[in-house]
Amino acid sequence: MQEQDDLITRAQAWLAEDPDPETAEELAKLIEAGDVTELADRFSGTLQFGTAGLRGEIGAGPMRMNRSVVIRAAAGLAAYLKAQGHAGGLVVVGYDARYKSADFARDTAAVMTGAGLRAAVLPRPLPTPVLAYAIRHLGAVAGVEVTASHNPPRDNGYKVYLGDGSQIVSPADTEIAAEIGRVETLASVPRPESGWEDLGDEVLEAYLARTDAVLTPGSPRGVRTVYTAMHGVGKDVVLAAFARAGFPAPVLVAEQAEPDPAFPTVAFPNPEEPGAMDLAFATAARVNPDIVIANDPDADRCAVAVPTADGWRMLRGDEVGALLAAHLVHKGAQGVFAESIVSSSLLGRIAEAAGVGYEETLTGFKWIARVEGLRYGYEEALGYCVDPEGVRDKDGVTAALLVAELASELKEQGRTLTDLLDDLAMEHGLHATDQLSVRVSDLSVIASAMTALRAQPPVSLAGLRVSSAEDLNRGTATLPPTDGLRYYLEGDYKARVIVRPSGTEPKLKCYLEVVVPVADAADLAPARTRGQEILDGIKKDLSAAAGI
């Protein structure tokens, strides 16, 4: 009973400070109803601030995303920046079109202003890459993007960048979290009603001018595209970028063109999720374009689909990653090509053959963006950094432009993206990749699976003996520690498996790769069949070993 009374007391104290009438009403009803189970869930701790910032379901209480949590996070970030010697520095704030994003952006600007920093807010919901660009363009000491990317509709998030234009990494995350923990009450956080700058379109225009830099002057621009913004904020910026570059205007997927935080036509607003591209493919069936391009809701990711004899096929992120790398090599790009450990090893082979640098990092663009001399970086989850001097993060707009340029060049030669993938397979072997991804409602399922695999690593997968099993928690010669497991399988196929919890969603993710030798074009179809057989076998055996 004492525990229940303490819970009600904490909820009432939170309610007394809540600046948002909506979440205050929600919490008041829970208290009045005595809904101990729901209150316990919301007050069982606090949303943890880490290298992914904050992300969670919108609602009242410290375990949800709401204005109270955001104000505390902003106050912690402000204190951290001042401790780092950035008092009076500029913090630029961007936001998407999700529920309460504009409120969270305004609260952040108010807190920064109250703390003696300068704040500038982008003029309306815009792609995350515009915010990442604005940080360096404006000489800011930090940036905040309010977005939950491709998470479910009721989620929102808080992504933090430092002055170099890349997302925070340790130890900044723990130091900011410590400052957040020192915020005792909202009343102690000054929040003036004005004093920050509401930016106009100048930054967006500068970003759009920069997008032209990814294209070769005079290159072909004839590809015909169907485009979906997935109910997000990409449409206007993508259309403007394509128009500036001289591409034919993409045909829009009308049902998904405008921002809508309810994401009514998809179960999850992520191009990778089953069914998310159905409307795009239906549009393509009507207008017969050369390619289909999709952004996720905050337009930092780019998906590509190609026509086949049976309809349309989404390319895997690893396939697009390899295509863009090959295109950049063809354009004479110099510097380092980088990818995360969960992405295909094909990039390393392309880089080696081209004589350019190559580096492997931990998962996430917060690591890829920090590679010294970076020229190109990608991650299998549809993220591509093709202009690191402009945007030190994944950028679904410039990636779309570069894909369109490549498809246009191939079209002039009577060839397609699929033909170039075949060329890469014949040169470097068929790199077949797949993913076993398990979404859970109880995070303990993920912890149990990781514990089971650590306690008893699989001896073989798909009939191939596990030749090495690495616990990435211990780090490697080239990588700092991270929660993950990596297996290499013996044999001619150079198979590899990586298992890790998602950093942004309640998912356990297993990344699989098999490299099948290809001698000539006649080997391609059998190699694809054999690669998929092995991948399917690995998924089945890995599921059993992990108990998922």
Coordinates of C-alpha atoms in Angstrom, one line a residue:
M1 CA 0.0 0.0 0.0
Q2 CA 2.9 2.3 0.8
E3 CA 4.4 1.7 -2.6
Q4 CA 1.1 2.5 -4.2
D5 CA 0.8 5.7 -2.2
D6 CA 4.3 6.7 -3.2
L7 CA 3.4 6.1 -6.9
I8 CA 0.4 8.4 -6.7
T9 CA 2.4 11.0 -4.9
R10 CA 5.0 11.0 -7.6
A11 CA 2.4 11.2 -10.3
Q12 CA 0.7 14.1 -8.6
A13 CA 4.0 16.0 -8.3
W14 CA 4.6 15.4 -12.0
L15 CA 1.1 16.6 -12.8
A16 CA 1.6 19.8 -10.8
E17 CA 4.5 20.8 -13.1
D18 CA 3.2 19.5 -16.5
P19 CA 3.1 22.4 -18.9
D20 CA 1.0 20.6 -21.5
P21 CA -2.8 20.6 -21.0
E22 CA -3.1 17.4 -23.0
T23 CA -0.7 15.2 -21.1
A24 CA -1.8 16.9 -17.8
E25 CA -5.4 15.8 -18.5
E26 CA -4.3 12.3 -19.5
L27 CA -2.3 11.9 -16.2
A28 CA -5.1 13.4 -14.1
K29 CA -7.5 10.8 -15.4
L30 CA -5.1 8.0 -14.6
I31 CA -4.6 9.2 -11.1
E32 CA -8.4 9.7 -10.6
A33 CA -9.0 6.2 -11.9
G34 CA -6.3 4.7 -9.7
D35 CA -4.8 3.0 -12.7
V36 CA -1.8 1.7 -10.8
T37 CA -0.6 -0.6 -13.6
E38 CA -0.4 2.2 -16.1
L39 CA 1.1 4.7 -13.7
A40 CA 3.7 2.2 -12.6
D41 CA 4.7 1.7 -16.2
R42 CA 5.0 5.5 -16.8
F43 CA 6.9 6.1 -13.5
S44 CA 9.1 3.1 -13.4
G45 CA 12.1 5.2 -14.3
T46 CA 13.0 7.8 -16.8
L47 CA 13.6 7.7 -20.6
Q48 CA 17.3 7.1 -20.9
F49 CA 19.3 9.7 -22.8
G50 CA 22.0 8.1 -24.9
T51 CA 23.8 8.3 -28.2
A52 CA 20.5 8.1 -29.9
G53 CA 19.2 11.0 -27.8
L54 CA 15.7 10.3 -26.6
R55 CA 13.0 8.3 -28.2
G56 CA 9.7 6.9 -26.9
E57 CA 5.9 7.0 -27.0
I58 CA 4.2 10.3 -26.5
G59 CA 2.3 10.5 -23.2
A60 CA 2.5 11.8 -19.6
G61 CA 5.2 10.7 -17.2
P62 CA 9.0 10.3 -17.1
M63 CA 8.9 7.1 -19.2
R64 CA 7.2 8.9 -22.1
M65 CA 8.0 11.6 -24.5
N66 CA 6.4 14.9 -23.4
R67 CA 7.2 18.6 -22.9
S68 CA 8.3 18.0 -19.3
V69 CA 10.9 15.4 -20.4
V70 CA 12.0 17.6 -23.4
I71 CA 12.4 20.7 -21.2
R72 CA 14.6 18.7 -18.8
A73 CA 16.6 17.3 -21.7
A74 CA 17.1 20.8 -23.2
A75 CA 18.2 22.1 -19.8
G76 CA 20.7 19.3 -19.5
L77 CA 22.1 19.9 -22.9
A78 CA 22.4 23.7 -22.2
A79 CA 24.3 23.0 -19.0
Y80 CA 26.6 20.6 -20.8
L81 CA 27.3 23.1 -23.6
K82 CA 28.1 25.9 -21.1
A83 CA 30.4 23.5 -19.2
Q84 CA 32.2 22.9 -22.4
G85 CA 32.9 26.6 -22.9
H86 CA 30.1 27.3 -25.3
A87 CA 28.2 29.9 -23.3
G88 CA 26.5 32.3 -25.7
G89 CA 26.9 29.8 -28.6
L90 CA 24.2 29.1 -31.1
V91 CA 22.0 26.0 -31.0
V92 CA 19.9 25.4 -34.1
V93 CA 16.7 23.4 -33.8
G94 CA 14.8 21.4 -36.4
Y95 CA 11.7 19.3 -36.2
D96 CA 9.5 16.9 -38.3
A97 CA 5.7 16.7 -38.6
R98 CA 5.1 14.2 -35.8
Y99 CA 2.7 14.9 -33.0
K100 CA 4.1 17.6 -30.7
S101 CA 7.3 18.1 -32.7
A102 CA 6.8 21.8 -33.1
D103 CA 6.0 22.1 -29.3
F104 CA 9.2 20.3 -28.4
A105 CA 11.2 22.5 -30.8
R106 CA 9.8 25.7 -29.3
D107 CA 10.5 24.4 -25.7
T108 CA 14.1 23.7 -26.7
A109 CA 14.6 27.1 -28.1
A110 CA 13.1 28.7 -25.0
V111 CA 15.3 26.7 -22.6
M112 CA 18.4 27.5 -24.6
T113 CA 17.5 31.2 -24.6
G114 CA 16.8 31.2 -20.9
A115 CA 20.2 29.5 -20.3
G116 CA 22.1 32.3 -22.1
L117 CA 22.7 30.5 -25.3
R118 CA 21.4 31.7 -28.7
A119 CA 18.8 29.6 -30.4
A120 CA 17.5 29.5 -34.0
V121 CA 14.6 27.3 -35.2
L122 CA 14.1 26.1 -38.7
P123 CA 11.0 27.7 -40.3
R124 CA 8.8 24.6 -40.6
P125 CA 8.9 20.8 -40.5
L126 CA 11.9 19.9 -42.7
P127 CA 14.1 16.8 -43.4
T128 CA 16.7 16.0 -40.7
P129 CA 19.6 16.5 -43.2
V130 CA 18.6 20.2 -43.4
L131 CA 19.2 20.5 -39.7
A132 CA 22.5 18.6 -39.9
Y133 CA 23.6 20.9 -42.7
A134 CA 22.4 24.0 -40.8
I135 CA 24.7 23.3 -37.8
R136 CA 27.9 23.8 -39.8
H137 CA 26.5 26.3 -42.2
L138 CA 25.5 28.6 -39.3
G139 CA 28.5 27.9 -37.1
A140 CA 26.4 26.4 -34.3
V141 CA 27.8 24.7 -31.2
A142 CA 25.0 22.1 -31.3
G143 CA 21.8 21.1 -33.0
V144 CA 18.7 19.4 -32.0
E145 CA 16.3 17.5 -34.3
V146 CA 12.9 16.6 -32.9
T147 CA 12.0 13.4 -34.8
A148 CA 11.3 9.7 -34.3
S149 CA 12.4 8.9 -37.9
H150 CA 10.5 5.8 -39.0
N151 CA 9.1 4.8 -35.6
P152 CA 5.4 4.1 -35.0
P153 CA 3.0 7.1 -35.1
R154 CA 2.7 7.6 -31.3
D155 CA 6.5 7.9 -30.9
N156 CA 8.7 11.0 -31.0
G157 CA 12.4 11.6 -30.3
Y158 CA 15.1 14.1 -29.6
K159 CA 18.3 13.8 -31.6
V160 CA 21.4 15.8 -30.6
Y161 CA 24.3 16.9 -32.7
L162 CA 27.4 18.8 -31.7
G163 CA 29.1 21.6 -33.6
D164 CA 31.0 19.3 -36.0
G165 CA 27.6 18.5 -37.5
S166 CA 27.6 14.8 -36.4
Q167 CA 25.5 13.1 -33.7
I168 CA 26.8 12.8 -30.2
V169 CA 28.8 9.8 -29.0
S170 CA 30.2 8.8 -25.7
P171 CA 31.2 10.5 -23.4
A172 CA 29.0 13.4 -24.4
D173 CA 25.9 11.3 -24.0
T174 CA 26.6 10.3 -20.4
E175 CA 27.7 13.9 -19.5
I176 CA 24.5 15.4 -20.9
A177 CA 22.5 12.7 -19.1
A178 CA 24.2 13.6 -15.9
E179 CA 23.2 17.2 -16.4
I180 CA 19.6 16.2 -17.1
G181 CA 19.6 14.3 -13.9
R182 CA 20.5 17.5 -12.0
V183 CA 17.4 19.3 -13.1
E184 CA 15.2 19.2 -10.0
T185 CA 12.1 21.0 -11.1
L186 CA 10.7 22.6 -14.2
A187 CA 10.3 25.8 -12.3
S188 CA 14.1 26.0 -12.0
V189 CA 14.4 26.1 -15.8
P190 CA 14.0 29.6 -17.2
R191 CA 11.8 29.6 -20.3
P192 CA 11.2 33.0 -21.8
E193 CA 8.4 33.6 -24.3
S194 CA 10.7 35.0 -26.9
G195 CA 14.3 35.8 -27.7
W196 CA 15.3 33.1 -30.2
E197 CA 15.4 33.4 -34.0
D198 CA 12.8 31.9 -36.3
L199 CA 14.8 31.2 -39.4
G200 CA 13.5 31.9 -42.9
D201 CA 14.2 29.9 -46.0
E202 CA 17.8 31.0 -46.4
V203 CA 19.3 27.9 -44.8
L204 CA 17.1 25.6 -46.9
E205 CA 18.1 27.5 -50.0
A206 CA 21.8 27.1 -49.1
Y207 CA 21.2 23.4 -48.5
L208 CA 19.5 23.0 -51.9
A209 CA 22.3 24.8 -53.6
R210 CA 24.7 22.4 -51.9
T211 CA 22.7 19.3 -53.2
D212 CA 23.9 20.2 -56.7
A213 CA 27.5 19.4 -55.6
V214 CA 26.8 15.7 -55.5
L215 CA 26.2 15.6 -59.3
T216 CA 28.6 15.7 -62.1
P217 CA 28.0 18.8 -64.3
G218 CA 26.5 17.8 -67.6
S219 CA 25.6 14.3 -66.5
P220 CA 22.5 12.6 -67.9
R221 CA 19.3 13.5 -66.0
G222 CA 16.6 11.6 -67.9
V223 CA 15.5 9.0 -65.4
R224 CA 11.7 8.9 -64.7
T225 CA 10.9 8.4 -61.0
V226 CA 8.0 7.6 -58.7
Y227 CA 8.5 9.1 -55.3
T228 CA 6.9 8.6 -51.9
A229 CA 7.5 10.8 -48.8
M230 CA 5.8 8.1 -46.6
H231 CA 3.6 10.8 -45.0
G232 CA 6.7 12.7 -43.9
V233 CA 8.5 15.9 -44.7
G234 CA 10.6 15.0 -47.8
K235 CA 8.3 15.9 -50.7
D236 CA 8.9 19.7 -51.1
V237 CA 12.6 19.4 -50.6
V238 CA 13.0 16.4 -52.9
L239 CA 10.9 18.1 -55.6
A240 CA 12.9 21.3 -55.4
A241 CA 16.2 19.4 -55.5
F242 CA 15.2 17.3 -58.6
A243 CA 13.9 20.5 -60.3
R244 CA 17.2 22.4 -59.6
A245 CA 19.1 19.4 -61.0
G246 CA 17.1 19.2 -64.2
F247 CA 15.5 15.8 -63.6
P248 CA 12.0 15.1 -64.8
A249 CA 9.6 15.9 -61.9
P250 CA 9.0 12.7 -59.9
V251 CA 5.5 11.3 -60.0
L252 CA 4.2 11.5 -56.4
V253 CA 2.4 8.7 -54.5
A254 CA -0.5 11.0 -53.8
E255 CA -1.8 9.1 -50.8
Q256 CA 1.5 9.5 -49.0
A257 CA 2.7 12.9 -50.3
E258 CA 1.7 15.2 -47.5
P259 CA 2.9 15.1 -43.9
D260 CA 0.5 13.2 -41.6
P261 CA 1.6 12.2 -38.1
A262 CA -1.0 9.4 -38.1
F263 CA 0.7 7.6 -41.1
P264 CA -2.7 6.3 -42.1
T265 CA -1.6 4.1 -45.1
V266 CA 1.2 2.1 -43.4
A267 CA 1.5 -0.1 -40.3
F268 CA 5.0 1.3 -39.8
P269 CA 6.3 4.3 -41.8
N270 CA 9.5 2.6 -42.8
P271 CA 10.1 1.6 -46.4
E272 CA 11.7 -1.6 -45.2
E273 CA 8.5 -2.8 -43.4
P274 CA 6.2 -5.2 -45.3
G275 CA 3.5 -3.4 -47.2
A276 CA 5.0 0.1 -46.7
M277 CA 5.8 0.3 -50.5
D278 CA 2.6 -1.1 -51.8
L279 CA 1.1 2.2 -52.8
A280 CA 4.3 3.3 -54.4
F281 CA 4.4 0.1 -56.5
A282 CA 0.7 0.6 -57.4
T283 CA 1.6 4.1 -58.7
A284 CA 4.5 2.7 -60.6
A285 CA 2.3 0.1 -62.2
R286 CA 0.2 2.9 -63.6
V287 CA 2.9 5.3 -64.8
N288 CA 5.8 2.8 -65.7
P289 CA 8.8 4.8 -64.3
D290 CA 12.4 3.7 -64.5
I291 CA 12.8 3.6 -60.7
V292 CA 10.9 4.1 -57.5
I293 CA 12.4 6.2 -54.7
A294 CA 11.1 6.5 -51.1
N295 CA 12.2 8.5 -48.1
D296 CA 11.3 7.7 -44.5
P297 CA 9.3 10.4 -42.6
D298 CA 12.2 12.6 -41.8
A299 CA 13.9 12.0 -45.2
D300 CA 17.3 11.0 -43.9
R301 CA 16.9 7.5 -45.4
C302 CA 16.5 6.6 -49.1
A303 CA 14.9 3.4 -50.5
V304 CA 15.1 2.4 -54.1
A305 CA 13.0 -0.1 -56.1
V306 CA 13.5 -1.5 -59.6
P307 CA 11.3 -3.2 -62.1
T308 CA 11.4 -6.9 -62.5
A309 CA 9.5 -9.4 -64.7
D310 CA 7.1 -9.9 -61.7
G311 CA 6.6 -6.3 -60.7
W312 CA 8.7 -4.2 -58.5
R313 CA 11.5 -5.2 -56.1
M314 CA 12.9 -3.1 -53.2
L315 CA 16.7 -3.1 -53.3
R316 CA 18.4 -3.9 -50.1
G317 CA 20.2 -1.1 -48.4
D318 CA 23.4 -3.1 -49.1
E319 CA 22.7 -3.2 -52.8
V320 CA 22.1 0.6 -52.9
G321 CA 25.2 1.1 -50.8
A322 CA 27.3 -0.8 -53.4
L323 CA 25.7 0.9 -56.4
L324 CA 26.4 4.4 -55.0
A325 CA 30.0 3.3 -54.1
A326 CA 30.5 2.0 -57.7
H327 CA 29.1 5.3 -59.1
L328 CA 31.3 7.4 -56.9
V329 CA 34.3 5.4 -57.9
H330 CA 33.3 5.9 -61.6
K331 CA 33.1 9.6 -60.9
G332 CA 36.7 9.6 -59.5
A333 CA 35.9 10.1 -55.8
Q334 CA 38.8 10.0 -53.5
G335 CA 39.0 9.6 -49.7
V336 CA 37.7 7.0 -47.3
F337 CA 34.6 4.8 -47.9
A338 CA 33.1 3.7 -44.6
E339 CA 30.3 1.5 -43.4
S340 CA 29.1 0.0 -40.1
I341 CA 29.9 -3.6 -39.1
V342 CA 26.4 -4.7 -39.9
S343 CA 26.7 -3.7 -43.6
S344 CA 27.9 -5.8 -46.5
S345 CA 31.6 -6.5 -46.9
L346 CA 31.1 -5.7 -50.6
L347 CA 32.0 -2.1 -49.9
G348 CA 35.4 -3.1 -48.8
R349 CA 36.0 -5.0 -52.0
I350 CA 34.9 -2.1 -54.1
A351 CA 37.1 0.3 -52.2
E352 CA 40.1 -2.1 -52.4
A353 CA 39.7 -2.6 -56.2
A354 CA 39.5 1.2 -56.7
G355 CA 42.4 2.0 -54.5
V356 CA 40.5 4.2 -52.0
G357 CA 40.5 4.0 -48.3
Y358 CA 38.1 1.8 -46.3
E359 CA 37.0 1.8 -42.7
E360 CA 34.5 -0.2 -40.7
T361 CA 32.8 1.4 -37.7
L362 CA 30.2 0.5 -35.0
T363 CA 26.5 0.8 -36.0
G364 CA 25.2 4.2 -36.6
F365 CA 26.1 7.4 -38.5
K366 CA 27.4 8.9 -35.3
W367 CA 30.4 6.7 -35.9
I368 CA 30.5 6.7 -39.7
A369 CA 30.5 10.5 -39.8
R370 CA 33.6 10.7 -37.6
V371 CA 35.8 8.7 -39.9
E372 CA 38.8 10.8 -40.8
G373 CA 38.9 11.7 -44.5
L374 CA 35.4 10.4 -45.1
R375 CA 34.2 10.6 -48.7
Y376 CA 31.3 8.2 -48.6
G377 CA 29.5 6.3 -45.9
Y378 CA 26.5 4.0 -45.8
E379 CA 24.6 1.7 -43.5
E380 CA 22.4 -1.2 -44.6
A381 CA 19.3 0.4 -43.0
L382 CA 18.9 2.7 -46.1
G383 CA 21.3 5.4 -44.8
Y384 CA 23.8 7.0 -47.2
C385 CA 26.2 10.0 -46.7
V386 CA 27.2 11.1 -50.1
D387 CA 28.3 14.6 -49.3
P388 CA 30.1 14.6 -45.9
E389 CA 31.4 18.1 -46.3
G390 CA 27.8 19.3 -46.5
V391 CA 25.9 16.9 -44.3
R392 CA 27.8 14.8 -41.8
D393 CA 25.0 12.3 -41.4
K394 CA 22.8 10.2 -43.6
D395 CA 20.9 12.2 -46.2
G396 CA 17.9 10.8 -48.1
V397 CA 17.7 13.8 -50.4
T398 CA 21.2 13.8 -51.8
A399 CA 21.3 10.0 -52.0
A400 CA 18.1 10.1 -54.1
L401 CA 19.8 12.6 -56.5
L402 CA 22.8 10.4 -56.8
V403 CA 20.7 7.3 -57.5
A404 CA 18.8 9.2 -60.1
E405 CA 22.0 10.3 -61.8
L406 CA 23.4 6.8 -61.8
A407 CA 20.1 5.4 -63.2
S408 CA 20.1 8.1 -65.9
E409 CA 23.6 7.3 -67.0
L410 CA 22.8 3.6 -67.2
K411 CA 19.6 4.4 -69.1
E412 CA 21.5 6.2 -71.8
Q413 CA 23.6 3.0 -72.1
G414 CA 20.5 0.9 -72.4
R415 CA 21.3 -0.6 -69.0
T416 CA 19.7 -0.6 -65.5
L417 CA 20.7 -0.7 -61.8
T418 CA 20.1 -4.4 -61.9
D419 CA 22.7 -4.8 -64.7
L420 CA 25.3 -2.9 -62.6
L421 CA 24.5 -5.2 -59.6
D422 CA 25.2 -8.2 -61.8
D423 CA 28.5 -6.6 -62.9
L424 CA 29.5 -6.2 -59.2
A425 CA 28.6 -9.8 -58.4
M426 CA 30.7 -11.1 -61.3
E427 CA 33.7 -8.9 -60.2
H428 CA 33.5 -9.4 -56.5
G429 CA 31.2 -12.4 -55.8
L430 CA 27.5 -12.4 -55.1
H431 CA 27.2 -10.7 -51.7
A432 CA 23.8 -12.0 -50.5
T433 CA 22.5 -10.3 -47.4
D434 CA 19.4 -10.7 -45.2
Q435 CA 18.1 -9.8 -41.8
L436 CA 16.3 -11.6 -39.0
S437 CA 14.5 -8.8 -37.1
V438 CA 12.2 -9.6 -34.2
R439 CA 10.0 -6.8 -32.8
V440 CA 9.1 -7.3 -29.1
S441 CA 6.7 -5.8 -26.6
D442 CA 8.9 -6.9 -23.7
L443 CA 12.5 -5.8 -23.8
S444 CA 13.5 -8.7 -21.5
V445 CA 13.0 -11.0 -24.5
I446 CA 16.0 -9.3 -26.2
A447 CA 18.1 -9.5 -23.1
S448 CA 17.3 -13.2 -22.7
A449 CA 18.2 -14.0 -26.3
M450 CA 21.6 -12.2 -26.0
T451 CA 22.2 -14.1 -22.7
A452 CA 21.3 -17.4 -24.3
L453 CA 23.7 -16.9 -27.2
R454 CA 26.5 -15.8 -25.0
A455 CA 26.1 -18.7 -22.7
Q456 CA 25.9 -21.2 -25.5
P457 CA 27.1 -19.9 -28.9
P458 CA 25.9 -21.9 -31.9
V459 CA 28.3 -24.6 -33.1
S460 CA 27.0 -24.5 -36.7
L461 CA 24.4 -22.5 -38.8
A462 CA 22.9 -23.8 -42.0
G463 CA 25.2 -26.8 -41.8
L464 CA 28.3 -24.5 -41.8
R465 CA 30.6 -24.7 -38.7
V466 CA 31.0 -21.5 -36.7
S467 CA 34.7 -20.9 -37.0
S468 CA 34.8 -17.9 -34.7
A469 CA 32.4 -16.3 -32.2
E470 CA 33.2 -12.8 -31.0
D471 CA 31.5 -11.0 -28.1
L472 CA 31.7 -7.4 -29.2
N473 CA 31.0 -6.3 -25.6
R474 CA 34.8 -6.8 -25.2
G475 CA 35.7 -4.7 -28.2
T476 CA 38.1 -5.7 -31.0
A477 CA 41.4 -4.4 -32.2
T478 CA 39.6 -1.8 -34.3
L479 CA 36.3 -1.3 -32.6
P480 CA 35.3 -0.1 -29.1
P481 CA 32.9 -2.3 -27.0
T482 CA 29.3 -2.6 -28.1
D483 CA 26.4 -4.9 -27.2
G484 CA 26.7 -7.4 -30.1
L485 CA 27.9 -10.8 -31.2
R486 CA 29.7 -11.7 -34.4
Y487 CA 30.0 -15.2 -36.0
Y488 CA 32.1 -16.2 -39.0
L489 CA 31.2 -19.5 -40.7
E490 CA 33.8 -21.8 -42.3
G491 CA 33.7 -22.8 -46.0
D492 CA 33.8 -21.3 -49.4
Y493 CA 30.9 -18.9 -48.8
K494 CA 32.5 -16.5 -46.3
A495 CA 29.3 -16.3 -44.3
R496 CA 29.0 -13.9 -41.4
V497 CA 26.3 -13.2 -38.8
I498 CA 26.0 -10.2 -36.4
V499 CA 23.4 -10.1 -33.6
R500 CA 22.6 -6.9 -31.7
P501 CA 19.7 -5.1 -30.0
S502 CA 18.4 -2.1 -32.0
G503 CA 19.4 1.2 -30.6
T504 CA 16.2 3.0 -31.6
E505 CA 13.4 0.4 -31.6
P506 CA 12.3 -2.6 -29.5
K507 CA 13.9 -5.1 -31.9
L508 CA 16.5 -7.8 -31.9
K509 CA 18.4 -7.6 -35.2
C510 CA 20.5 -10.3 -36.8
Y511 CA 22.4 -9.3 -39.9
L512 CA 23.4 -12.1 -42.3
E513 CA 25.8 -12.2 -45.2
V514 CA 26.9 -15.0 -47.6
V515 CA 29.4 -14.5 -50.4
V516 CA 28.9 -16.9 -53.3
P517 CA 31.6 -17.1 -56.0
V518 CA 30.4 -16.1 -59.5
A519 CA 32.5 -17.0 -62.6
D520 CA 30.2 -15.5 -65.3
A521 CA 26.7 -14.4 -66.1
A522 CA 25.4 -18.0 -66.3
D523 CA 26.4 -18.4 -62.6
L524 CA 24.3 -15.5 -61.3
A525 CA 20.9 -17.2 -61.0
P526 CA 22.3 -20.4 -59.3
A527 CA 24.4 -18.2 -57.0
R528 CA 21.3 -16.2 -55.9
T529 CA 19.4 -19.4 -55.3
R530 CA 22.3 -20.9 -53.3
G531 CA 22.9 -17.7 -51.3
Q532 CA 19.2 -17.5 -50.3
E533 CA 19.2 -21.2 -49.3
I534 CA 22.1 -20.6 -46.9
L535 CA 20.6 -17.4 -45.6
D536 CA 17.3 -19.1 -44.9
G537 CA 19.1 -21.9 -43.1
I538 CA 21.1 -19.5 -41.0
K539 CA 17.9 -17.7 -40.0
K540 CA 16.2 -20.9 -39.0
D541 CA 19.1 -22.2 -36.9
L542 CA 19.8 -18.8 -35.3
S543 CA 16.2 -18.4 -34.3
A544 CA 16.4 -21.7 -32.5
A545 CA 19.7 -20.9 -30.8
A546 CA 18.4 -17.5 -29.6
G547 CA 15.0 -18.8 -28.6
I548 CA 13.2 -16.3 -30.7

